[in-house]
C-alpha positions as YAML, in Angstrom:
chain: A
units: angstrom
residues:
- id: 1
  name: UNK
  ca: [118.23, 80.80, 98.74]
- id: 2
  name: UNK
  ca: [118.07, 82.18, 95.20]
- id: 3
  name: UNK
  ca: [120.19, 79.26, 94.05]
- id: 4
  name: UNK
  ca: [117.52, 76.88, 95.34]
- id: 5
  name: UNK
  ca: [114.81, 78.64, 93.35]
- id: 6
  name: UNK
  ca: [117.11, 78.56, 90.34]
- id: 7
  name: UNK
  ca: [117.34, 74.76, 90.63]
- id: 8
  name: UNK
  ca: [113.55, 74.48, 90.98]
- id: 9
  name: UNK
  ca: [113.10, 76.57, 87.83]
- id: 10
  name: UNK
  ca: [115.61, 74.47, 85.87]
- id: 11
  name: UNK
  ca: [113.71, 71.33, 86.85]
- id: 12
  name: UNK
  ca: [110.38, 72.83, 85.82]
- id: 13
  name: UNK
  ca: [111.85, 73.92, 82.48]
- id: 14
  name: UNK
  ca: [112.96, 70.31, 82.12]
- id: 15
  name: UNK
  ca: [109.31, 69.20, 82.57]
- id: 16
  name: UNK
  ca: [110.02, 67.69, 85.99]
- id: 17
  name: UNK
  ca: [107.56, 67.78, 88.88]
- id: 18
  name: UNK
  ca: [108.22, 69.29, 92.30]
- id: 19
  name: UNK
  ca: [107.35, 67.39, 95.47]
- id: 20
  name: UNK
  ca: [104.70, 68.39, 97.99]
- id: 21
  name: UNK
  ca: [107.42, 69.26, 100.52]
- id: 22
  name: UNK
  ca: [109.37, 71.38, 98.02]
- id: 23
  name: UNK
  ca: [106.26, 73.35, 97.09]
- id: 24
  name: UNK
  ca: [105.51, 73.97, 100.77]
- id: 25
  name: UNK
  ca: [109.09, 75.22, 101.26]
- id: 26
  name: UNK
  ca: [108.74, 77.57, 98.26]
- id: 27
  name: UNK
  ca: [105.45, 79.00, 99.55]
- id: 28
  name: UNK
  ca: [106.93, 79.65, 103.00]
- id: 29
  name: UNK
  ca: [109.97, 81.23, 101.29]
- id: 30
  name: UNK
  ca: [107.65, 83.56, 99.37]
- id: 31
  name: UNK
  ca: [106.13, 84.78, 102.66]
- id: 32
  name: UNK
  ca: [109.66, 85.48, 103.97]
- id: 33
  name: UNK
  ca: [110.39, 87.53, 100.80]
- id: 34
  name: UNK
  ca: [113.26, 85.19, 99.93]
- id: 35
  name: UNK
  ca: [112.73, 85.30, 96.15]
- id: 36
  name: UNK
  ca: [112.63, 88.23, 93.73]
- id: 37
  name: UNK
  ca: [109.31, 88.79, 91.97]
- id: 38
  name: UNK
  ca: [110.82, 87.77, 88.62]
- id: 39
  name: UNK
  ca: [111.54, 84.28, 89.93]
- id: 40
  name: UNK
  ca: [108.07, 83.89, 91.43]
- id: 41
  name: UNK
  ca: [106.62, 85.03, 88.10]
- id: 42
  name: UNK
  ca: [108.73, 82.44, 86.26]
- id: 43
  name: UNK
  ca: [107.66, 79.72, 88.69]
- id: 44
  name: UNK
  ca: [103.94, 80.51, 88.31]
- id: 45
  name: UNK
  ca: [104.26, 80.67, 84.53]
- id: 46
  name: UNK
  ca: [106.11, 77.33, 84.29]
- id: 47
  name: UNK
  ca: [103.53, 75.59, 86.46]
- id: 48
  name: UNK
  ca: [100.66, 77.08, 84.46]
- id: 49
  name: UNK
  ca: [102.07, 76.06, 81.09]
- id: 50
  name: UNK
  ca: [102.73, 72.47, 82.16]
- id: 51
  name: UNK
  ca: [99.69, 72.03, 84.39]
- id: 52
  name: UNK
  ca: [99.81, 71.69, 88.17]
- id: 53
  name: UNK
  ca: [100.10, 68.23, 89.75]
- id: 54
  name: UNK
  ca: [98.14, 67.05, 92.78]
- id: 55
  name: UNK
  ca: [101.21, 67.11, 95.05]
- id: 56
  name: UNK
  ca: [102.27, 70.56, 93.83]
- id: 57
  name: UNK
  ca: [98.83, 71.93, 94.65]
- id: 58
  name: UNK
  ca: [98.75, 70.23, 98.05]
- id: 59
  name: UNK
  ca: [102.25, 71.55, 98.84]
- id: 60
  name: UNK
  ca: [101.19, 75.14, 98.28]
- id: 61
  name: UNK
  ca: [98.05, 74.43, 100.32]
- id: 62
  name: UNK
  ca: [100.18, 73.11, 103.20]
- id: 63
  name: UNK
  ca: [102.27, 76.28, 103.07]
- id: 64
  name: UNK
  ca: [99.28, 78.62, 103.04]
- id: 65
  name: UNK
  ca: [97.65, 76.87, 105.99]
- id: 66
  name: UNK
  ca: [100.94, 76.82, 107.94]
- id: 67
  name: UNK
  ca: [101.65, 80.52, 107.42]
- id: 68
  name: UNK
  ca: [98.04, 81.59, 107.92]
- id: 69
  name: UNK
  ca: [95.66, 82.02, 110.85]
- id: 70
  name: UNK
  ca: [93.85, 78.78, 111.78]
- id: 71
  name: UNK
  ca: [90.13, 78.74, 112.58]
- id: 72
  name: UNK
  ca: [89.56, 75.95, 115.11]
- id: 73
  name: UNK
  ca: [85.81, 75.31, 115.12]
- id: 74
  name: UNK
  ca: [84.02, 73.34, 117.81]
- id: 75
  name: UNK
  ca: [81.93, 71.10, 115.60]
- id: 76
  name: UNK
  ca: [82.57, 67.61, 114.28]
- id: 77
  name: UNK
  ca: [81.00, 67.88, 110.87]
- id: 78
  name: UNK
  ca: [80.41, 70.93, 108.74]
- id: 79
  name: UNK
  ca: [80.59, 71.85, 105.07]
- id: 80
  name: UNK
  ca: [81.92, 74.59, 102.83]
- id: 81
  name: UNK
  ca: [80.18, 75.21, 99.48]
- id: 82
  name: UNK
  ca: [82.41, 77.08, 97.08]
- id: 83
  name: UNK
  ca: [83.20, 77.60, 93.40]
- id: 84
  name: UNK
  ca: [86.59, 77.96, 91.78]
- id: 85
  name: UNK
  ca: [85.35, 81.16, 90.15]
- id: 86
  name: UNK
  ca: [86.62, 82.45, 86.86]
- id: 87
  name: UNK
  ca: [83.79, 81.04, 84.76]
- id: 88
  name: UNK
  ca: [83.05, 84.66, 83.71]
- id: 89
  name: UNK
  ca: [79.31, 84.04, 83.94]
- id: 90
  name: UNK
  ca: [78.57, 86.72, 86.59]
- id: 91
  name: UNK
  ca: [75.93, 84.59, 88.32]
- id: 92
  name: UNK
  ca: [74.26, 85.65, 91.56]
- id: 93
  name: UNK
  ca: [75.73, 84.35, 94.84]
- id: 94
  name: UNK
  ca: [74.51, 80.78, 94.39]
- id: 95
  name: UNK
  ca: [76.90, 78.93, 96.72]
- id: 96
  name: UNK
  ca: [76.59, 81.56, 99.48]
- id: 97
  name: UNK
  ca: [72.78, 81.40, 99.30]
- id: 98
  name: UNK
  ca: [72.94, 77.57, 99.32]
- id: 99
  name: UNK
  ca: [75.04, 77.72, 102.51]
- id: 100
  name: UNK
  ca: [72.24, 79.50, 104.41]
- id: 101
  name: UNK
  ca: [69.70, 77.00, 103.06]
- id: 102
  name: UNK
  ca: [71.87, 74.11, 104.29]
- id: 103
  name: UNK
  ca: [72.31, 75.79, 107.70]
- id: 104
  name: UNK
  ca: [68.56, 76.44, 107.82]
- id: 105
  name: UNK
  ca: [68.03, 72.70, 107.42]
- id: 106
  name: UNK
  ca: [69.96, 72.10, 110.64]
- id: 107
  name: UNK
  ca: [73.44, 71.32, 109.32]
- id: 108
  name: UNK
  ca: [76.64, 73.19, 110.21]
- id: 109
  name: UNK
  ca: [78.39, 75.35, 107.60]
- id: 110
  name: UNK
  ca: [81.78, 77.13, 107.55]
- id: 111
  name: UNK
  ca: [81.70, 79.29, 104.43]
- id: 112
  name: UNK
  ca: [85.08, 80.52, 103.22]
- id: 113
  name: UNK
  ca: [85.03, 83.36, 100.71]
- id: 114
  name: UNK
  ca: [86.48, 86.57, 99.36]
- id: 115
  name: UNK
  ca: [85.58, 89.66, 97.38]
- id: 116
  name: UNK
  ca: [84.67, 89.14, 93.72]
- id: 117
  name: UNK
  ca: [87.49, 88.62, 91.25]
- id: 118
  name: UNK
  ca: [85.58, 88.14, 88.00]
- id: 119
  name: UNK
  ca: [81.94, 88.84, 88.90]
- id: 120
  name: UNK
  ca: [80.06, 91.85, 90.30]
- id: 121
  name: UNK
  ca: [79.59, 90.37, 93.76]
- id: 122
  name: UNK
  ca: [81.64, 87.71, 95.54]
- id: 123
  name: UNK
  ca: [80.66, 85.98, 98.80]
- id: 124
  name: UNK
  ca: [82.37, 88.65, 100.92]
- id: 125
  name: UNK
  ca: [80.64, 91.43, 98.96]
- id: 126
  name: UNK
  ca: [77.14, 90.10, 99.59]
- id: 127
  name: UNK
  ca: [77.87, 89.25, 103.23]
- id: 128
  name: UNK
  ca: [79.39, 92.67, 103.93]
- id: 129
  name: UNK
  ca: [76.50, 94.37, 102.12]
- id: 130
  name: UNK
  ca: [74.23, 93.15, 104.92]
- id: 131
  name: UNK
  ca: [76.34, 94.87, 107.58]
- id: 132
  name: UNK
  ca: [78.45, 91.88, 108.61]
- id: 133
  name: UNK
  ca: [81.82, 92.66, 110.19]
- id: 134
  name: UNK
  ca: [84.49, 90.12, 109.23]
- id: 135
  name: UNK
  ca: [86.43, 88.65, 112.14]
- id: 136
  name: UNK
  ca: [89.09, 86.07, 112.97]
- id: 137
  name: UNK
  ca: [88.07, 86.12, 116.67]
- id: 138
  name: UNK
  ca: [87.68, 82.41, 117.34]
- id: 139
  name: UNK
  ca: [85.13, 82.86, 120.15]
- id: 140
  name: UNK
  ca: [82.87, 84.96, 117.92]
- id: 141
  name: UNK
  ca: [83.24, 82.47, 115.07]
- id: 142
  name: UNK
  ca: [82.32, 79.53, 117.29]
- id: 143
  name: UNK
  ca: [79.35, 81.41, 118.73]
- id: 144
  name: UNK
  ca: [78.05, 82.04, 115.20]
- id: 145
  name: UNK
  ca: [78.48, 78.37, 114.29]
- id: 146
  name: UNK
  ca: [76.83, 77.24, 117.50]
- id: 147
  name: UNK
  ca: [73.86, 79.63, 117.53]
- id: 148
  name: UNK
  ca: [73.23, 80.26, 113.81]
- id: 149
  name: UNK
  ca: [74.68, 77.01, 112.45]
- id: 150
  name: UNK
  ca: [76.92, 78.95, 110.08]
- id: 151
  name: UNK
  ca: [80.14, 80.91, 110.23]
- id: 152
  name: UNK
  ca: [81.75, 83.12, 107.57]
- id: 153
  name: UNK
  ca: [85.53, 83.09, 107.13]
- id: 154
  name: UNK
  ca: [86.75, 86.07, 105.07]
- id: 155
  name: UNK
  ca: [89.82, 84.73, 103.25]
- id: 156
  name: UNK
  ca: [91.98, 87.84, 103.62]
- id: 157
  name: UNK
  ca: [91.97, 87.59, 107.43]
- id: 158
  name: UNK
  ca: [93.35, 84.05, 107.35]
- id: 159
  name: UNK
  ca: [95.54, 83.32, 104.31]
- id: 160
  name: UNK
  ca: [98.44, 85.68, 105.04]
- id: 161
  name: UNK
  ca: [100.54, 84.34, 102.14]
- id: 162
  name: UNK
  ca: [98.18, 85.67, 99.49]
- id: 163
  name: UNK
  ca: [99.17, 89.31, 100.01]
- id: 164
  name: UNK
  ca: [102.76, 88.50, 99.03]
- id: 165
  name: UNK
  ca: [101.68, 87.39, 95.55]
- id: 166
  name: UNK
  ca: [98.77, 89.82, 95.00]
- id: 167
  name: UNK
  ca: [100.69, 92.31, 92.78]
- id: 168
  name: UNK
  ca: [102.29, 89.51, 90.74]
- id: 169
  name: UNK
  ca: [98.94, 87.79, 90.13]
- id: 170
  name: UNK
  ca: [97.41, 91.11, 89.08]
- id: 171
  name: UNK
  ca: [100.26, 91.85, 86.67]
- id: 172
  name: UNK
  ca: [100.17, 88.39, 85.07]
- id: 173
  name: UNK
  ca: [96.50, 88.63, 84.12]
- id: 174
  name: UNK
  ca: [96.18, 84.87, 83.57]
- id: 175
  name: UNK
  ca: [95.06, 82.25, 86.11]
- id: 176
  name: UNK
  ca: [97.81, 80.65, 88.22]
- id: 177
  name: UNK
  ca: [98.05, 77.89, 90.82]
- id: 178
  name: UNK
  ca: [96.67, 80.43, 93.32]
- id: 179
  name: UNK
  ca: [93.32, 80.41, 91.51]
- id: 180
  name: UNK
  ca: [93.11, 76.68, 92.21]
- id: 181
  name: UNK
  ca: [93.98, 77.09, 95.88]
- id: 182
  name: UNK
  ca: [90.99, 79.18, 97.01]
- id: 183
  name: UNK
  ca: [88.67, 76.22, 97.60]
- id: 184
  name: UNK
  ca: [91.39, 74.24, 99.41]
- id: 185
  name: UNK
  ca: [92.56, 76.73, 102.03]
- id: 186
  name: UNK
  ca: [89.48, 77.12, 104.25]
- id: 187
  name: UNK
  ca: [91.29, 77.81, 107.57]
- id: 188
  name: UNK
  ca: [88.86, 75.58, 109.48]
- id: 189
  name: UNK
  ca: [89.75, 72.61, 107.23]
- id: 190
  name: UNK
  ca: [86.21, 71.19, 106.91]
- id: 191
  name: UNK
  ca: [85.74, 67.46, 106.49]
- id: 192
  name: UNK
  ca: [82.98, 68.07, 103.88]
- id: 193
  name: UNK
  ca: [83.07, 70.22, 100.77]
- id: 194
  name: UNK
  ca: [80.91, 70.86, 97.73]
- id: 195
  name: UNK
  ca: [83.01, 72.42, 95.00]
- id: 196
  name: UNK
  ca: [81.91, 73.90, 91.70]
- id: 197
  name: UNK
  ca: [84.47, 73.80, 88.87]
- id: 198
  name: UNK
  ca: [84.37, 75.42, 85.44]
- id: 199
  name: UNK
  ca: [85.65, 72.44, 83.42]
- id: 200
  name: UNK
  ca: [86.23, 68.69, 83.54]
- id: 201
  name: UNK
  ca: [90.05, 68.99, 83.74]
- id: 202
  name: UNK
  ca: [89.61, 70.81, 87.05]
- id: 203
  name: UNK
  ca: [87.11, 68.17, 88.15]
- id: 204
  name: UNK
  ca: [89.70, 65.43, 87.62]
- id: 205
  name: UNK
  ca: [92.40, 67.41, 89.44]
- id: 206
  name: UNK
  ca: [90.28, 68.18, 92.51]
- id: 207
  name: UNK
  ca: [88.90, 64.64, 92.57]
- id: 208
  name: UNK
  ca: [92.47, 63.37, 93.05]
- id: 209
  name: UNK
  ca: [93.24, 66.14, 95.56]
- id: 210
  name: UNK
  ca: [90.20, 65.37, 97.73]
- id: 211
  name: UNK
  ca: [90.91, 61.65, 97.64]
- id: 212
  name: UNK
  ca: [94.41, 62.37, 98.94]
- id: 213
  name: UNK
  ca: [93.02, 64.72, 101.60]
- id: 214
  name: UNK
  ca: [90.54, 62.02, 102.68]
- id: 215
  name: UNK
  ca: [87.46, 64.24, 103.03]
- id: 216
  name: UNK
  ca: [83.82, 63.80, 101.99]
- id: 217
  name: UNK
  ca: [83.26, 65.78, 98.83]
- id: 218
  name: UNK
  ca: [81.08, 66.53, 95.86]
- id: 219
  name: UNK
  ca: [82.43, 68.25, 92.74]
- id: 220
  name: UNK
  ca: [79.95, 69.73, 90.28]
- id: 221
  name: UNK
  ca: [80.30, 71.16, 86.80]
- id: 222
  name: UNK
  ca: [77.70, 72.34, 84.33]
- id: 223
  name: UNK
  ca: [78.69, 71.03, 80.92]
- id: 224
  name: UNK
  ca: [78.13, 74.47, 79.38]
- id: 225
  name: UNK
  ca: [80.85, 75.97, 81.57]
- id: 226
  name: UNK
  ca: [79.31, 77.13, 84.85]
- id: 227
  name: UNK
  ca: [81.28, 76.42, 88.03]
- id: 228
  name: UNK
  ca: [78.09, 75.36, 89.83]
- id: 229
  name: UNK
  ca: [74.89, 73.49, 89.01]
- id: 230
  name: UNK
  ca: [73.26, 76.06, 86.74]
- id: 231
  name: UNK
  ca: [70.31, 73.93, 85.52]
- id: 232
  name: UNK
  ca: [70.90, 75.50, 82.07]
- id: 233
  name: UNK
  ca: [71.64, 72.01, 80.76]
- id: 234
  name: UNK
  ca: [73.33, 68.75, 81.73]
- id: 235
  name: UNK
  ca: [75.71, 68.79, 84.69]
- id: 236
  name: UNK
  ca: [78.23, 66.31, 86.05]
- id: 237
  name: UNK
  ca: [78.66, 65.36, 89.70]
- id: 238
  name: UNK
  ca: [81.60, 63.42, 91.17]
- id: 239
  name: UNK
  ca: [81.56, 62.34, 94.83]
- id: 240
  name: UNK
  ca: [83.32, 59.80, 97.05]
- id: 241
  name: UNK
  ca: [80.80, 57.20, 95.93]
- id: 242
  name: UNK
  ca: [79.60, 57.98, 92.40]
- id: 243
  name: UNK
  ca: [80.18, 59.87, 89.17]
- id: 244
  name: UNK
  ca: [77.14, 60.78, 87.12]
- id: 245
  name: UNK
  ca: [75.73, 63.17, 84.55]
- id: 246
  name: UNK
  ca: [72.32, 64.59, 85.43]
- id: 247
  name: UNK
  ca: [69.73, 66.46, 83.38]
- id: 248
  name: UNK
  ca: [67.68, 69.10, 85.25]
- id: 249
  name: UNK
  ca: [64.56, 67.06, 84.41]
- id: 250
  name: UNK
  ca: [66.03, 64.06, 86.32]
- id: 251
  name: UNK
  ca: [65.51, 66.05, 89.51]
- id: 252
  name: UNK
  ca: [62.17, 67.55, 88.52]
- id: 253
  name: UNK
  ca: [63.58, 70.95, 87.55]
- id: 254
  name: UNK
  ca: [62.84, 72.96, 84.43]
- id: 255
  name: UNK
  ca: [65.79, 74.06, 82.30]
- id: 256
  name: UNK
  ca: [66.93, 77.53, 83.35]
- id: 257
  name: UNK
  ca: [67.78, 80.34, 80.97]
- id: 258
  name: UNK
  ca: [71.26, 81.90, 81.38]
- id: 259
  name: UNK
  ca: [69.73, 85.36, 81.94]
- id: 260
  name: UNK
  ca: [67.82, 84.00, 84.98]
- id: 261
  name: UNK
  ca: [71.14, 83.35, 86.76]
- id: 262
  name: UNK
  ca: [72.78, 86.73, 86.27]
- id: 263
  name: UNK
  ca: [73.80, 88.48, 89.48]
- id: 264
  name: UNK
  ca: [72.87, 91.94, 88.24]
- id: 265
  name: UNK
  ca: [75.00, 94.93, 87.34]
- id: 266
  name: UNK
  ca: [75.66, 96.10, 90.90]
- id: 267
  name: UNK
  ca: [76.40, 94.69, 94.33]
- id: 268
  name: UNK
  ca: [72.99, 95.99, 95.41]
- id: 269
  name: UNK
  ca: [71.20, 93.97, 92.71]
- id: 270
  name: UNK
  ca: [73.14, 90.82, 93.65]
- id: 271
  name: UNK
  ca: [72.16, 91.29, 97.30]
- id: 272
  name: UNK
  ca: [68.50, 91.69, 96.30]
- id: 273
  name: UNK
  ca: [68.53, 88.32, 94.49]
- id: 274
  name: UNK
  ca: [70.21, 86.68, 97.52]
- id: 275
  name: UNK
  ca: [67.50, 88.12, 99.79]
- id: 276
  name: UNK
  ca: [64.67, 87.13, 97.44]
- id: 277
  name: UNK
  ca: [65.71, 83.46, 97.48]
- id: 278
  name: UNK
  ca: [65.87, 83.31, 101.28]
- id: 279
  name: UNK
  ca: [62.55, 85.18, 101.50]
- id: 280
  name: UNK
  ca: [61.04, 82.65, 99.06]
- id: 281
  name: UNK
  ca: [60.01, 85.24, 96.47]
- id: 282
  name: UNK
  ca: [62.73, 84.65, 93.85]
- id: 283
  name: UNK
  ca: [62.20, 83.58, 90.24]
- id: 284
  name: UNK
  ca: [61.48, 79.82, 90.10]
- id: 285
  name: UNK
  ca: [64.79, 79.28, 88.27]
- id: 286
  name: UNK
  ca: [66.76, 81.15, 90.94]
- id: 287
  name: UNK
  ca: [65.19, 79.13, 93.75]
- id: 288
  name: UNK
  ca: [65.67, 75.85, 91.86]
- id: 289
  name: UNK
  ca: [69.36, 76.50, 91.27]
- id: 290
  name: UNK
  ca: [69.93, 77.15, 94.96]
- id: 291
  name: UNK
  ca: [67.91, 74.02, 95.85]
- id: 292
  name: UNK
  ca: [69.99, 71.87, 93.49]
- id: 293
  name: UNK
  ca: [73.33, 73.10, 94.88]
- id: 294
  name: UNK
  ca: [72.15, 72.94, 98.50]
- id: 295
  name: UNK
  ca: [70.76, 69.45, 97.87]
- id: 296
  name: UNK
  ca: [74.09, 68.07, 96.68]
- id: 297
  name: UNK
  ca: [75.79, 69.77, 99.64]
- id: 298
  name: UNK
  ca: [73.39, 68.04, 102.03]
- id: 299
  name: UNK
  ca: [74.07, 64.72, 100.30]
- id: 300
  name: UNK
  ca: [77.81, 65.16, 100.98]
- id: 301
  name: UNK
  ca: [77.07, 65.89, 104.66]
- id: 302
  name: UNK
  ca: [74.91, 62.76, 104.77]
- id: 303
  name: UNK
  ca: [77.84, 60.71, 103.37]
- id: 304
  name: UNK
  ca: [75.68, 59.79, 100.38]
- id: 305
  name: UNK
  ca: [73.26, 57.85, 102.59]
- id: 306
  name: UNK
  ca: [70.25, 59.90, 101.42]
- id: 307
  name: UNK
  ca: [69.07, 60.08, 97.80]
- id: 308
  name: UNK
  ca: [69.56, 63.39, 96.01]
- id: 309
  name: UNK
  ca: [65.77, 63.72, 95.73]
- id: 310
  name: UNK
  ca: [65.46, 63.49, 99.54]
- id: 311
  name: UNK
  ca: [68.27, 66.02, 100.01]
- id: 312
  name: UNK
  ca: [66.65, 68.52, 97.63]
- id: 313
  name: UNK
  ca: [63.39, 68.18, 99.59]
- id: 314
  name: UNK
  ca: [65.27, 68.93, 102.82]
- id: 315
  name: UNK
  ca: [66.65, 72.08, 101.15]
- id: 316
  name: UNK
  ca: [63.17, 73.02, 99.86]
- id: 317
  name: UNK
  ca: [61.71, 72.71, 103.35]
- id: 318
  name: UNK
  ca: [64.46, 75.01, 104.67]
- id: 319
  name: UNK
  ca: [63.32, 77.80, 102.31]
- id: 320
  name: UNK
  ca: [59.56, 77.10, 102.36]
- id: 321
  name: UNK
  ca: [59.36, 76.94, 106.16]
- id: 322
  name: UNK
  ca: [61.28, 80.21, 106.58]
- id: 323
  name: UNK
  ca: [64.11, 78.39, 108.41]
- id: 324
  name: UNK
  ca: [66.78, 79.56, 105.93]
- id: 325
  name: UNK
  ca: [65.71, 83.19, 106.36]
- id: 326
  name: UNK
  ca: [65.57, 82.84, 110.15]
- id: 327
  name: UNK
  ca: [69.09, 81.40, 110.09]
- id: 328
  name: UNK
  ca: [70.34, 84.33, 108.02]
- id: 329
  name: UNK
  ca: [68.72, 86.87, 110.35]
- id: 330
  name: UNK
  ca: [70.33, 85.18, 113.37]
- id: 331
  name: UNK
  ca: [73.69, 85.20, 111.55]
- id: 332
  name: UNK
  ca: [73.38, 88.94, 110.83]
- id: 333
  name: UNK
  ca: [72.42, 89.64, 114.46]
- id: 334
  name: UNK
  ca: [75.48, 87.74, 115.75]
- id: 335
  name: UNK
  ca: [77.99, 89.14, 113.27]
- id: 336
  name: UNK
  ca: [77.04, 92.80, 112.74]
...
């Protein structure tokens, strides 16, 4: 088997691309401990230096989903709102908060997340902080989706392959293909996704990936480097049906200051901001940022049939009416 990896490495050093099937085979081989760490390190480094192709990314995705635990949800249409992470901005849990606003508006959400890698509090941190017990019990997950409209999928319970590369990723200290995979390996495989990316190269890559996957999607990037709609300046949105640069003013929002987005110095502070948005007592900028991200998520769910202004109003009603908070309380009750 080592010989096979050797041939893959020679091809990569020769600037060749690997096929989707080959990448899937490699990923499965990694989970069977077929390759020494040095070869996996070389593979990840080669891919990173050249840049990952769409098929290479999809191949690793196929392998992770095949070797992982599936989450078969009983709902036709639901969304995941997620960021690639790594923008080093330490914002509060914007996409997680937006998920509860979307669910409060009556849509279904399957949020996939993990503990923080580069910020104080990741999605799993803020969820766990409220006493939630993570589970891969499919009946419990479906009950949460059915009764609260939202389910939380803690990545480590599902993507079994990731533990095989954890030490290597830690030792390398630079981003690898695995950093790109997080948003693509939701074990419930949602047909809708709103993804925040930290730069326009990533936007182009994921745009091609989603087109190949055939799902309804929105990809957002704030031009000043946030992997979500930060409202600190212009932001770009790419969906199945349009590509456009927006100014906050276009949507009736004031420009936010970077310090208004910070998630705090502790997990506790991040959780307090999360709560304050759902309880409708957050800073105007914090609420607006969640409304903007939730609004674009709702537009993806609506297949672009509703204007973004309408979708933001639906999100606003979810917070103002108390529906988002009620949804969160029901979620906590079902999952604690």
